CSV table of C-alpha atoms in Angstrom, one decimal:
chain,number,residue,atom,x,y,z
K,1,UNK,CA,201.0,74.8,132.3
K,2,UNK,CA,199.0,74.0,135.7
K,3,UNK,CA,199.4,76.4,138.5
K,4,UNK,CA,198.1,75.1,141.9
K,5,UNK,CA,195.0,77.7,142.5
K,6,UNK,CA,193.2,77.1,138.8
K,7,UNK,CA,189.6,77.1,139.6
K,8,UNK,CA,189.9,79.3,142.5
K,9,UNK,CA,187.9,82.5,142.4
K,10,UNK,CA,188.8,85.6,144.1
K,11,UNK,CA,186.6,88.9,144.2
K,12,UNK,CA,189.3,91.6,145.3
K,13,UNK,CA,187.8,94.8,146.8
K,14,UNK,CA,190.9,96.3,148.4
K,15,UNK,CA,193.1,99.4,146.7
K,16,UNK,CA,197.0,99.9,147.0
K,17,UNK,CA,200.1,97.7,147.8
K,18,UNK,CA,198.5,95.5,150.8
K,19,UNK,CA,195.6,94.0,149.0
K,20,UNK,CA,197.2,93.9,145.6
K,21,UNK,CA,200.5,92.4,146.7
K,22,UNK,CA,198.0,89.8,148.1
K,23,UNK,CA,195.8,89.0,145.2
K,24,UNK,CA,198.8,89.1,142.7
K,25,UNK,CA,200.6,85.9,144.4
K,26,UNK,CA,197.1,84.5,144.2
K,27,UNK,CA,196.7,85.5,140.6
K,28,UNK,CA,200.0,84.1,139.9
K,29,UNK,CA,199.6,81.1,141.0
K,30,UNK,CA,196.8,80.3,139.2
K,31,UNK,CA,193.4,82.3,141.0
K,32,UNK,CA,190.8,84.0,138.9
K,33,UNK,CA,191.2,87.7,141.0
K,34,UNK,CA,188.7,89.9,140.1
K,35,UNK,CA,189.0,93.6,141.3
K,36,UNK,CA,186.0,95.2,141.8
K,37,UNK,CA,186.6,98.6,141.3
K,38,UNK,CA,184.3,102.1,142.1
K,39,UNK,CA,183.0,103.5,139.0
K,40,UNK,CA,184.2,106.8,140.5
K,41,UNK,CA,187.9,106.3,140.5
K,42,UNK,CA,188.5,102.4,141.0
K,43,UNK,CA,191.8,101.6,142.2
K,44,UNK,CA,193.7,104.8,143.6
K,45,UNK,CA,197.1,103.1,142.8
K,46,UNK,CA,195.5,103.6,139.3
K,47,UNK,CA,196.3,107.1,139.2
K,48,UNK,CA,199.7,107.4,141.0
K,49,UNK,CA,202.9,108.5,139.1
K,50,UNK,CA,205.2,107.7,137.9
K,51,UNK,CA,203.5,106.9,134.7
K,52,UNK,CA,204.6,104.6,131.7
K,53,UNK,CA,202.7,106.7,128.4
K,54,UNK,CA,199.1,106.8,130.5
K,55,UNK,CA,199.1,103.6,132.8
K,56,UNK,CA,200.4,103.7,136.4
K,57,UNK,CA,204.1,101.9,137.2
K,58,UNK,CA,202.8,100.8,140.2
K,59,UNK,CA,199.3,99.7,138.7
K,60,UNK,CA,201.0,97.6,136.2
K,61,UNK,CA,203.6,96.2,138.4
K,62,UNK,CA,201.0,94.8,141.0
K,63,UNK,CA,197.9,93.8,138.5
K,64,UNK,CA,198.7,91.1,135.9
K,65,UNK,CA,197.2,88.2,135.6
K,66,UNK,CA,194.1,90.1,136.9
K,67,UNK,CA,190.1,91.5,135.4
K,68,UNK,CA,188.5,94.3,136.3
K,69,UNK,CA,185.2,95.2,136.7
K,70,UNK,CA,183.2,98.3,137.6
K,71,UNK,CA,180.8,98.3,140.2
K,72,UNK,CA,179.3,100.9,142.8
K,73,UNK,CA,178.7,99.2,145.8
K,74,UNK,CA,177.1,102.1,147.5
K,75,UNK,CA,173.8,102.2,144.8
K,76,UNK,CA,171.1,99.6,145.5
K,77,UNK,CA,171.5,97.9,141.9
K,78,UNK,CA,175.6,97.5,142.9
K,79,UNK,CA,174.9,95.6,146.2
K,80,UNK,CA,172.5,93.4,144.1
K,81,UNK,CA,175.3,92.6,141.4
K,82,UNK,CA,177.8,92.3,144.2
K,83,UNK,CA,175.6,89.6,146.3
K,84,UNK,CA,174.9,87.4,142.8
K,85,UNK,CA,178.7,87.8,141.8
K,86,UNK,CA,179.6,86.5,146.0
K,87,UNK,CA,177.9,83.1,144.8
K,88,UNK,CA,180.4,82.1,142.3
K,89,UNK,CA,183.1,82.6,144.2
K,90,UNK,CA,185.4,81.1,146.5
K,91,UNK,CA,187.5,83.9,148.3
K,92,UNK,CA,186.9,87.8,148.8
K,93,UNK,CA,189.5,90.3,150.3
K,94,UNK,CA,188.4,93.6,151.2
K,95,UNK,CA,190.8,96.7,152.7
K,96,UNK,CA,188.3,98.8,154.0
K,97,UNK,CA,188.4,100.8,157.6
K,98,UNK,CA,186.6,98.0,160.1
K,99,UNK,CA,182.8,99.0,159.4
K,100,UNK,CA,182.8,100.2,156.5
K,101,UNK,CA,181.4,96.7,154.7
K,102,UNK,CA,178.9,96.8,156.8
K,103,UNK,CA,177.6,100.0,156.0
K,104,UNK,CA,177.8,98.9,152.8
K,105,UNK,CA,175.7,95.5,153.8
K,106,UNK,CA,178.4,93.7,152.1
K,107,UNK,CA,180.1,92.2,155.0
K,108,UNK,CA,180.8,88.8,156.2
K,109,UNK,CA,177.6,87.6,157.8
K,110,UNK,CA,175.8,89.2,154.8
K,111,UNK,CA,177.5,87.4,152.1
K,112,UNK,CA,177.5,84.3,154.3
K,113,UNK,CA,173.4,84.2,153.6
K,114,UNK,CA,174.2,83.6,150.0
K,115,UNK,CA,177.1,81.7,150.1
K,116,UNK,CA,178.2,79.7,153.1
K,117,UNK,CA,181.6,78.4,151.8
K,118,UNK,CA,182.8,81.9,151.4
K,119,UNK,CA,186.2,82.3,152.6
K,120,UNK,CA,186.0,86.6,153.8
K,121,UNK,CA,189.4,88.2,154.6
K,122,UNK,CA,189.4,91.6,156.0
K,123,UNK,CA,193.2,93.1,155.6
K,124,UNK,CA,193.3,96.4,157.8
K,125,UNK,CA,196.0,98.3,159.3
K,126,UNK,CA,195.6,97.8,162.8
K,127,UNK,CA,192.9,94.8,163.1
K,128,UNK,CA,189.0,94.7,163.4
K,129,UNK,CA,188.8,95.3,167.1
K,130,UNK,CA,190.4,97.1,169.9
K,131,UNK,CA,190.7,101.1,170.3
K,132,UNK,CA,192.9,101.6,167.0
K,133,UNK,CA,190.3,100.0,165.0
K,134,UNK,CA,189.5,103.2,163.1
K,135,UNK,CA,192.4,105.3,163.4
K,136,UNK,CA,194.0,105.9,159.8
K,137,UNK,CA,197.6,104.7,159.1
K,138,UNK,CA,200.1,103.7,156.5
K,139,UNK,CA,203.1,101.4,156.4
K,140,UNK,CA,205.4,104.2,158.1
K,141,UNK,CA,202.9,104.2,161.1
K,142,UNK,CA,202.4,100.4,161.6
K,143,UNK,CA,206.3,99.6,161.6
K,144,UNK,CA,206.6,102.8,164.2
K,145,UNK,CA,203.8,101.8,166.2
K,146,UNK,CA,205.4,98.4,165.9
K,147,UNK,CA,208.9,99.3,167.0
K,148,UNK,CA,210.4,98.2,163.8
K,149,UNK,CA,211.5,102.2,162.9
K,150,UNK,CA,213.1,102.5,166.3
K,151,UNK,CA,215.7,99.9,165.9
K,152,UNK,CA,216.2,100.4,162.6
K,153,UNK,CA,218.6,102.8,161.6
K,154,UNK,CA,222.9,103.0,162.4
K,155,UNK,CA,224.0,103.7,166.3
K,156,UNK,CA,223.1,107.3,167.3
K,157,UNK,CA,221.4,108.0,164.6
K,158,UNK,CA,217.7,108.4,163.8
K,159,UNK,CA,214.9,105.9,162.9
K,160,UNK,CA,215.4,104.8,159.1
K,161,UNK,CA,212.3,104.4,156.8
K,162,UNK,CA,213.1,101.1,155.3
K,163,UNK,CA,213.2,101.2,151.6
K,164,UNK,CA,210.2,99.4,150.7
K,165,UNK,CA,206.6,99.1,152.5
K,166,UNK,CA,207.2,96.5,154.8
K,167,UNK,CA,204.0,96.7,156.9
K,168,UNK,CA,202.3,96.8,153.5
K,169,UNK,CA,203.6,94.2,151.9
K,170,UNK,CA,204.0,91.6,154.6
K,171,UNK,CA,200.2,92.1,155.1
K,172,UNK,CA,199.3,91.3,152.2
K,173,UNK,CA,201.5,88.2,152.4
K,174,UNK,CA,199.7,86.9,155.5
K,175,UNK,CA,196.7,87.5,154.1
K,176,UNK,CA,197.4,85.1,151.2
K,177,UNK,CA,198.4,82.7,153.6
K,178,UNK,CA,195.4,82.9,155.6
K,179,UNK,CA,193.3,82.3,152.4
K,180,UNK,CA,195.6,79.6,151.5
K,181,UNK,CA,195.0,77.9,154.7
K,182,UNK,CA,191.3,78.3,154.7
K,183,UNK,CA,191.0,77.1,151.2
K,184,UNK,CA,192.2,73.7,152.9
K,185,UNK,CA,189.0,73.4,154.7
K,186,UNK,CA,186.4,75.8,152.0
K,187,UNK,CA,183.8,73.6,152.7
K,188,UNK,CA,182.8,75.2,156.2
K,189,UNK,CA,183.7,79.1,155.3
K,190,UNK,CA,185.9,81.4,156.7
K,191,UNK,CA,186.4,84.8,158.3
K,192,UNK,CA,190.0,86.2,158.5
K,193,UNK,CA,190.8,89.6,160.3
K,194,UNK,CA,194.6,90.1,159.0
K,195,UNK,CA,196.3,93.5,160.4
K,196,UNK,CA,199.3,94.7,159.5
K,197,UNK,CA,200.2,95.8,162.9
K,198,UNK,CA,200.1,92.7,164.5
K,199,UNK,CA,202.2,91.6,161.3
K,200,UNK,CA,204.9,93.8,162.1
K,201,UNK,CA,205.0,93.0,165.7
K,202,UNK,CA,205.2,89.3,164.7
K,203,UNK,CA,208.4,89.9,162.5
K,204,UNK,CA,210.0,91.3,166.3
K,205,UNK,CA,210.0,87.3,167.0
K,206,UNK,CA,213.9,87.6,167.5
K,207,UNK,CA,214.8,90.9,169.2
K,208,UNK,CA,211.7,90.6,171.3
K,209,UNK,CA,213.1,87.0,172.4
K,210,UNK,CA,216.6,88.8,173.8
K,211,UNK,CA,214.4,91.3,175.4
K,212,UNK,CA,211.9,89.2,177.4
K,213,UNK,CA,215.3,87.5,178.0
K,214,UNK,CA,217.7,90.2,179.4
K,215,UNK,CA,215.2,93.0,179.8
K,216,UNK,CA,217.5,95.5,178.2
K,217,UNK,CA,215.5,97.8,175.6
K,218,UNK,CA,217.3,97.1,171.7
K,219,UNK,CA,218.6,100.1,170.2
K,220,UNK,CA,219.4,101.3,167.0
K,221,UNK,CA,223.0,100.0,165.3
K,222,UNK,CA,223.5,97.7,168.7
K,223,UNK,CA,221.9,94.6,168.0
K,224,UNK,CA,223.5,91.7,167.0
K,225,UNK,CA,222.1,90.8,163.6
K,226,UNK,CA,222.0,94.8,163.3
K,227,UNK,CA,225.4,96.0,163.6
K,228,UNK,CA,226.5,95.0,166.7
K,229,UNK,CA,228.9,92.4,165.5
K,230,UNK,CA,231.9,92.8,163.3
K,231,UNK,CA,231.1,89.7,161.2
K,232,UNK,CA,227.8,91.2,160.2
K,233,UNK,CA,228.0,94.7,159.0
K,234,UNK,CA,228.1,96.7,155.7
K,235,UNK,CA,231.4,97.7,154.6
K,236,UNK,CA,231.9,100.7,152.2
K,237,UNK,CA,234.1,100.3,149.4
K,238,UNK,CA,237.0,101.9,147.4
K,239,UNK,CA,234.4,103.1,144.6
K,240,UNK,CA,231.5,104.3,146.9
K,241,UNK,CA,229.9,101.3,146.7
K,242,UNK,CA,229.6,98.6,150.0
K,243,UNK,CA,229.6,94.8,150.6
K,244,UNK,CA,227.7,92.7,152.8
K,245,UNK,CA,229.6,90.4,155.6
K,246,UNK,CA,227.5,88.1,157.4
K,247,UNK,CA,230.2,85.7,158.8
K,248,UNK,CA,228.1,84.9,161.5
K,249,UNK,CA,228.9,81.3,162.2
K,250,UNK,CA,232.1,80.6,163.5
K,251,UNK,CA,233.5,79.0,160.5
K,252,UNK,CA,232.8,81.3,158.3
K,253,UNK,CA,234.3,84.5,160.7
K,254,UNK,CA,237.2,81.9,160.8
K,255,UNK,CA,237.2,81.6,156.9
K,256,UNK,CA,237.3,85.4,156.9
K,257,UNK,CA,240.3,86.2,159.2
K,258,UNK,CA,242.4,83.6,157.6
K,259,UNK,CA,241.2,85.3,153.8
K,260,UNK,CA,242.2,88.7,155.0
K,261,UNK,CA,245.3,87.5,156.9
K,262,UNK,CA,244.1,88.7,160.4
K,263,UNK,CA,243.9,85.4,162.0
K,264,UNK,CA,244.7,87.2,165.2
K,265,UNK,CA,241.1,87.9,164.9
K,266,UNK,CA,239.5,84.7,165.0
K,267,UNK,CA,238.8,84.7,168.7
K,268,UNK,CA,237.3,88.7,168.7
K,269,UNK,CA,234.5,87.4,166.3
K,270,UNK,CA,232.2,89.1,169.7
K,271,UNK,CA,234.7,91.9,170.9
K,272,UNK,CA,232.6,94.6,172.2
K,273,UNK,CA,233.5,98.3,173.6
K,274,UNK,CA,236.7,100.0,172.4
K,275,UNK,CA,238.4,96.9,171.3
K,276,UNK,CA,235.6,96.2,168.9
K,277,UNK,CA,235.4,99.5,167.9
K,278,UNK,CA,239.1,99.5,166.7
K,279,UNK,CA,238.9,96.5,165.2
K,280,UNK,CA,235.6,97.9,163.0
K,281,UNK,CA,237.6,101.2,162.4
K,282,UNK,CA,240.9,98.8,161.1
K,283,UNK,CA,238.2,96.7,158.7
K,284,UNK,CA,236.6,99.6,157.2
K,285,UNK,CA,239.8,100.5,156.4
K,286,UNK,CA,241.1,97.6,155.0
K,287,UNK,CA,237.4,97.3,153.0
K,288,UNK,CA,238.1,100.9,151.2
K,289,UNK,CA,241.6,99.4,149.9
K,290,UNK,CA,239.3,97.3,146.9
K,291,UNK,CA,236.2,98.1,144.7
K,292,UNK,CA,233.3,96.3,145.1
K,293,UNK,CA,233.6,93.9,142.4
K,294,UNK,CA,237.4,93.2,143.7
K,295,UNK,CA,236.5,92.1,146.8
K,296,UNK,CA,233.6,90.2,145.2
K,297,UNK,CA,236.1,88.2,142.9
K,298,UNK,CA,238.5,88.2,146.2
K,299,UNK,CA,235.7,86.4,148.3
K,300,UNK,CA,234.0,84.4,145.7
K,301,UNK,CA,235.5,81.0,146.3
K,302,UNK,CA,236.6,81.2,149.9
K,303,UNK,CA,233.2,80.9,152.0
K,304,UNK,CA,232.6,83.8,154.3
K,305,UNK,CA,229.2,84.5,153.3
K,306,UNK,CA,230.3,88.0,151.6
K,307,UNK,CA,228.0,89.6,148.6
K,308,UNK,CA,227.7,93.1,147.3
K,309,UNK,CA,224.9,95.9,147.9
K,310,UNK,CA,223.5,95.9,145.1
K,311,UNK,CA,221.4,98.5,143.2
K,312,UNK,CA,218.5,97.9,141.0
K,313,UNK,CA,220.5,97.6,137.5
K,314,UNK,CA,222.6,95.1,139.3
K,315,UNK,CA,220.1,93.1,140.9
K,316,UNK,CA,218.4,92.4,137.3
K,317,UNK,CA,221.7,92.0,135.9
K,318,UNK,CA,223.0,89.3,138.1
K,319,UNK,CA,222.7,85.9,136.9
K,320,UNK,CA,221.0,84.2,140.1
K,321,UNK,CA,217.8,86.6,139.7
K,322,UNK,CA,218.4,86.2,135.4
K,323,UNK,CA,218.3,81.8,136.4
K,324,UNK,CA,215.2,82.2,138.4
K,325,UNK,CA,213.5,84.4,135.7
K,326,UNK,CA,212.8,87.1,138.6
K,327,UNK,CA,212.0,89.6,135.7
K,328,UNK,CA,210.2,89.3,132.7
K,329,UNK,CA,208.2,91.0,130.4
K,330,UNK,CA,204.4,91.3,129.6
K,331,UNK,CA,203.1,92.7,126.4
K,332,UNK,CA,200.7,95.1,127.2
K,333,UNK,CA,198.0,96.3,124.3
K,334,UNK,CA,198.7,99.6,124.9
K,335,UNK,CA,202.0,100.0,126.8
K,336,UNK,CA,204.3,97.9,124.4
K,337,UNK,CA,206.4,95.5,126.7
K,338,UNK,CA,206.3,96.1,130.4
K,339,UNK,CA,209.0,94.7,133.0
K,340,UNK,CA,207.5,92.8,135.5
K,341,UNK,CA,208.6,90.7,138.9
K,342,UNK,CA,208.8,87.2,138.7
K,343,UNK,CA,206.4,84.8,141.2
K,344,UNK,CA,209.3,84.3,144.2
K,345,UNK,CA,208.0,80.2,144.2
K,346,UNK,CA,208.6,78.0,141.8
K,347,UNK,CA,206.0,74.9,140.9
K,348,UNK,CA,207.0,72.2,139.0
K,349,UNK,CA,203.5,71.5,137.7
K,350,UNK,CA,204.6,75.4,135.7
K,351,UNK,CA,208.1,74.3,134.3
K,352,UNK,CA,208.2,73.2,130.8
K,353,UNK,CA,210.9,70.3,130.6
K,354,UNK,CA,213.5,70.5,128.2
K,355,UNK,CA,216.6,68.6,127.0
K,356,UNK,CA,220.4,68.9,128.1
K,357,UNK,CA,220.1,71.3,130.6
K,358,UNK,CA,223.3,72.4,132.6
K,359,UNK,CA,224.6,71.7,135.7
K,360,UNK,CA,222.8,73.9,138.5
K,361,UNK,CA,220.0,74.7,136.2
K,362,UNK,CA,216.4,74.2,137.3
K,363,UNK,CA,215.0,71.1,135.6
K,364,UNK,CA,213.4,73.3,132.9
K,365,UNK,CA,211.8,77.0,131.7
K,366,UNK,CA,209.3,78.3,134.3
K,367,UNK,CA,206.2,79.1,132.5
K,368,UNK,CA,204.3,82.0,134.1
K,369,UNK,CA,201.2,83.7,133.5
K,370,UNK,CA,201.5,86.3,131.6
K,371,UNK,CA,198.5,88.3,131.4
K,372,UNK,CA,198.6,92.4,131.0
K,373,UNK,CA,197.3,94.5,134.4
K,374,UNK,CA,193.7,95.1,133.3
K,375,UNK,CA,192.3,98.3,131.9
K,376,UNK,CA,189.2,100.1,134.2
K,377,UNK,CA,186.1,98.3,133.9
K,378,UNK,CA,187.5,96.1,130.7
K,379,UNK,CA,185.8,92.7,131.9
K,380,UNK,CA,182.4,94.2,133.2
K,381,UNK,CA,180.4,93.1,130.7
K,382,UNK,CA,181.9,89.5,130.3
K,383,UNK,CA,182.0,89.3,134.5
K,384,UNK,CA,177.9,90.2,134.1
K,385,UNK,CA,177.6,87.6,131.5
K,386,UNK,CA,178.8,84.8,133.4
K,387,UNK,CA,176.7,85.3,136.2
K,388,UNK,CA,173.7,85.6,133.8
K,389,UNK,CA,172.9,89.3,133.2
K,390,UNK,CA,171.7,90.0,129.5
K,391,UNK,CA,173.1,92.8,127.4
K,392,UNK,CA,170.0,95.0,127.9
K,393,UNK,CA,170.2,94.3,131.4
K,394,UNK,CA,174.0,95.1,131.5
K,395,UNK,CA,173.6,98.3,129.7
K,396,UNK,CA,171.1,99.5,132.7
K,397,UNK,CA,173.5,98.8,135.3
K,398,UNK,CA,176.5,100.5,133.0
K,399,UNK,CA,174.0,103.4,132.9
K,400,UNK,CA,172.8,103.2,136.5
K,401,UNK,CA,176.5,103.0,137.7
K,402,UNK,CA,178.0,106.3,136.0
């Protein structure tokens, strides 16, 4: 198996979802990611319930394919392991507040000294400058600050907290592609402020274009790709379950009258005011006359772009996700086997080609890394190693460190 990022080194200093959604794309796709973790504690996400026997679920579902080493960047003798470690390696990602490296005379120009090809991304919550710099958030601020949580949510209604970390997670993607980018051109260095405000505001690309447009301020359940139209909406079901409609083209609105026999409403695909509000009331009702999976066998050949909501059991159930090998397991040495999410891009340098494969299949099984979430500390000593530190020398630090 070749993966694209196979020689690439990666020191990871950041804790939690951001960073670690970050440096697990690049550590499945074939990095060397190193987190360098406080002797104290290490990574908090370590220690966060719900636990599987003694390890962290959401330690082992962002960490594969990852070593860890223990280092305390505030003592003298961790600075000095830090610095030699910076000049083997090609990429380091830090979370800290803005300042805070440079306290720890860690930071960009510093590490620069010793290596100039150092590509240095800084992933914060609000950016390295202006008057937020230093305030303290999470995701649920960012996407408020943002305006994501005030149009999110069903008409007159309150803001909804999405169900996953949006602001969080969409960081730490931009900060992969950053690195990715600047890995293009490593031989001149890098420094990358990502912020996961300025992430969020980015994703408003859409409902900030209408705005600018028509001046009128979005609101909640009122927006067209957010449950304005009739075409695409969420319809509850006959067994408490829902389907998702997103006949948004013509054709496929078109498809969907004629499938439900209402071609009288072909040409109200945009109704608005009372007549769209009948209308809506007259398909919610016609949507609680089947179960979920009835309308999902009535839909499935006709074209309207209709699917279920899922749950999680479904969703790893379904046999799209099951074809693309979005879940797998990992053996861990102390955890038995652990479910894991599968890399969202495929390479084909990491498919192994077989014979007589179906129609529709991919061209072969996609080979992934499959390396358990490391334990705290478990590669100091073989980290120290490489970089020329002797035993006797290594137990000094260990001792130094504690």
């Amino acid at each position: 198996m070749s993966l694209p990022l196979e020689g690439i080194k990666v020191l990871d200093l950041s804790r939690l979802l951001p960073g670690g959604f970050c440096t697990l794309l690049l550590a499945d796709m074939g990095a060397e990611v190193v987190k360098v973790e406080d002797p104290k504690g290490g990574d908090y996400i370590r220690w966060m319930p719900p636990f599987i026997n003694k390890e962290s679920a959401y330690f082992l579902a962002l960490n594969r394919n990852k070593k860890s080493i223990k280092l305390n960047l505030r003592s003298k003798m961790g600075k000095e392991v830090f610095l030699k470690l910076s000049r083997e390696y090609d990429v380091i990602l830090e979370g800290f507040r803005p300042g805070v490296v440079n306290k720890l005379g860690i930071s960009y120009e510093e590490i620069k000294r010793v290596n100039p090809k150092i590509i240095y991304c800084s992933l914060s919550g609000f950016g390295q400058d202006g008057p937020y710099r230093e305030r303290v958030g999470h995701d649920i601020n960012y996407i408020g600050i943002g305006g994501i949580l005030s149009i999110t949510g069903e008409k007159g209604g309150p803001p909804v907290i999405p169900g996953v970390q949006i602001a969080d997670i969409g960081g730490g993607m931009l900060a992969a592609i950053a690195i990715l980018a600047s890995l293009v051109s490593k031989e001149r260095g890098e420094y990358i402020d990502v912020s996961m405000l300025d992430g969020v505001i980015s994703w408003l690309v859409l409902v900030a274009g209408k705005y600018f447009a028509d001046g009128k301020i979005p609101q909640r359940g009122e927006m067209q790709l957010s449950g304005e139209l009739l075409g695409y909406n969420v319809y509850p079901t006959k067994d408490g379950k829902s389907i998702s409609l997103g006949a948004l083209e013509p054709k496929f609105w078109q498809n969907f009258c004629q499938s439900i026999k209402r071609e009288d409403l072909i040409d109200k695909q945009f109704a608005e005011g009372e007549e769209k509000e009948k209308i809506l009331k007259e398909l919610k009702t016609l949507f609680q006359s089947k179960t979920q999976d009835e309308w999902g066998e009535f839909f499935k050949d006709k074209e309207v772009c209709s699917e279920p909501v899922n749950d999680l059991p479904s969703v790893f159930s379904h046999p799209q996700v099951k074809q693309r090998q979005m879940l797998f397991e990992i053996d861990h040495p102390t955890e038995g086997p652990i479910k894991q999410i599968g890399l969202p891009i495929k390479f084909s340098s990491a498919i192994k080609h077989g014979q007589d494969q179906k129609a529709g299949q991919s061209p072969g099984v996609k080979e992934v890394r499959k390396n358990p979430p490391p334990g705290f500390g478990e590669h100091t000593e073989e980290i120290l190693k490489s970089i020329g530190y002797s035993q006797e020398e290594i137990e000094k630090i260990e001792r130094e460190e504690s």
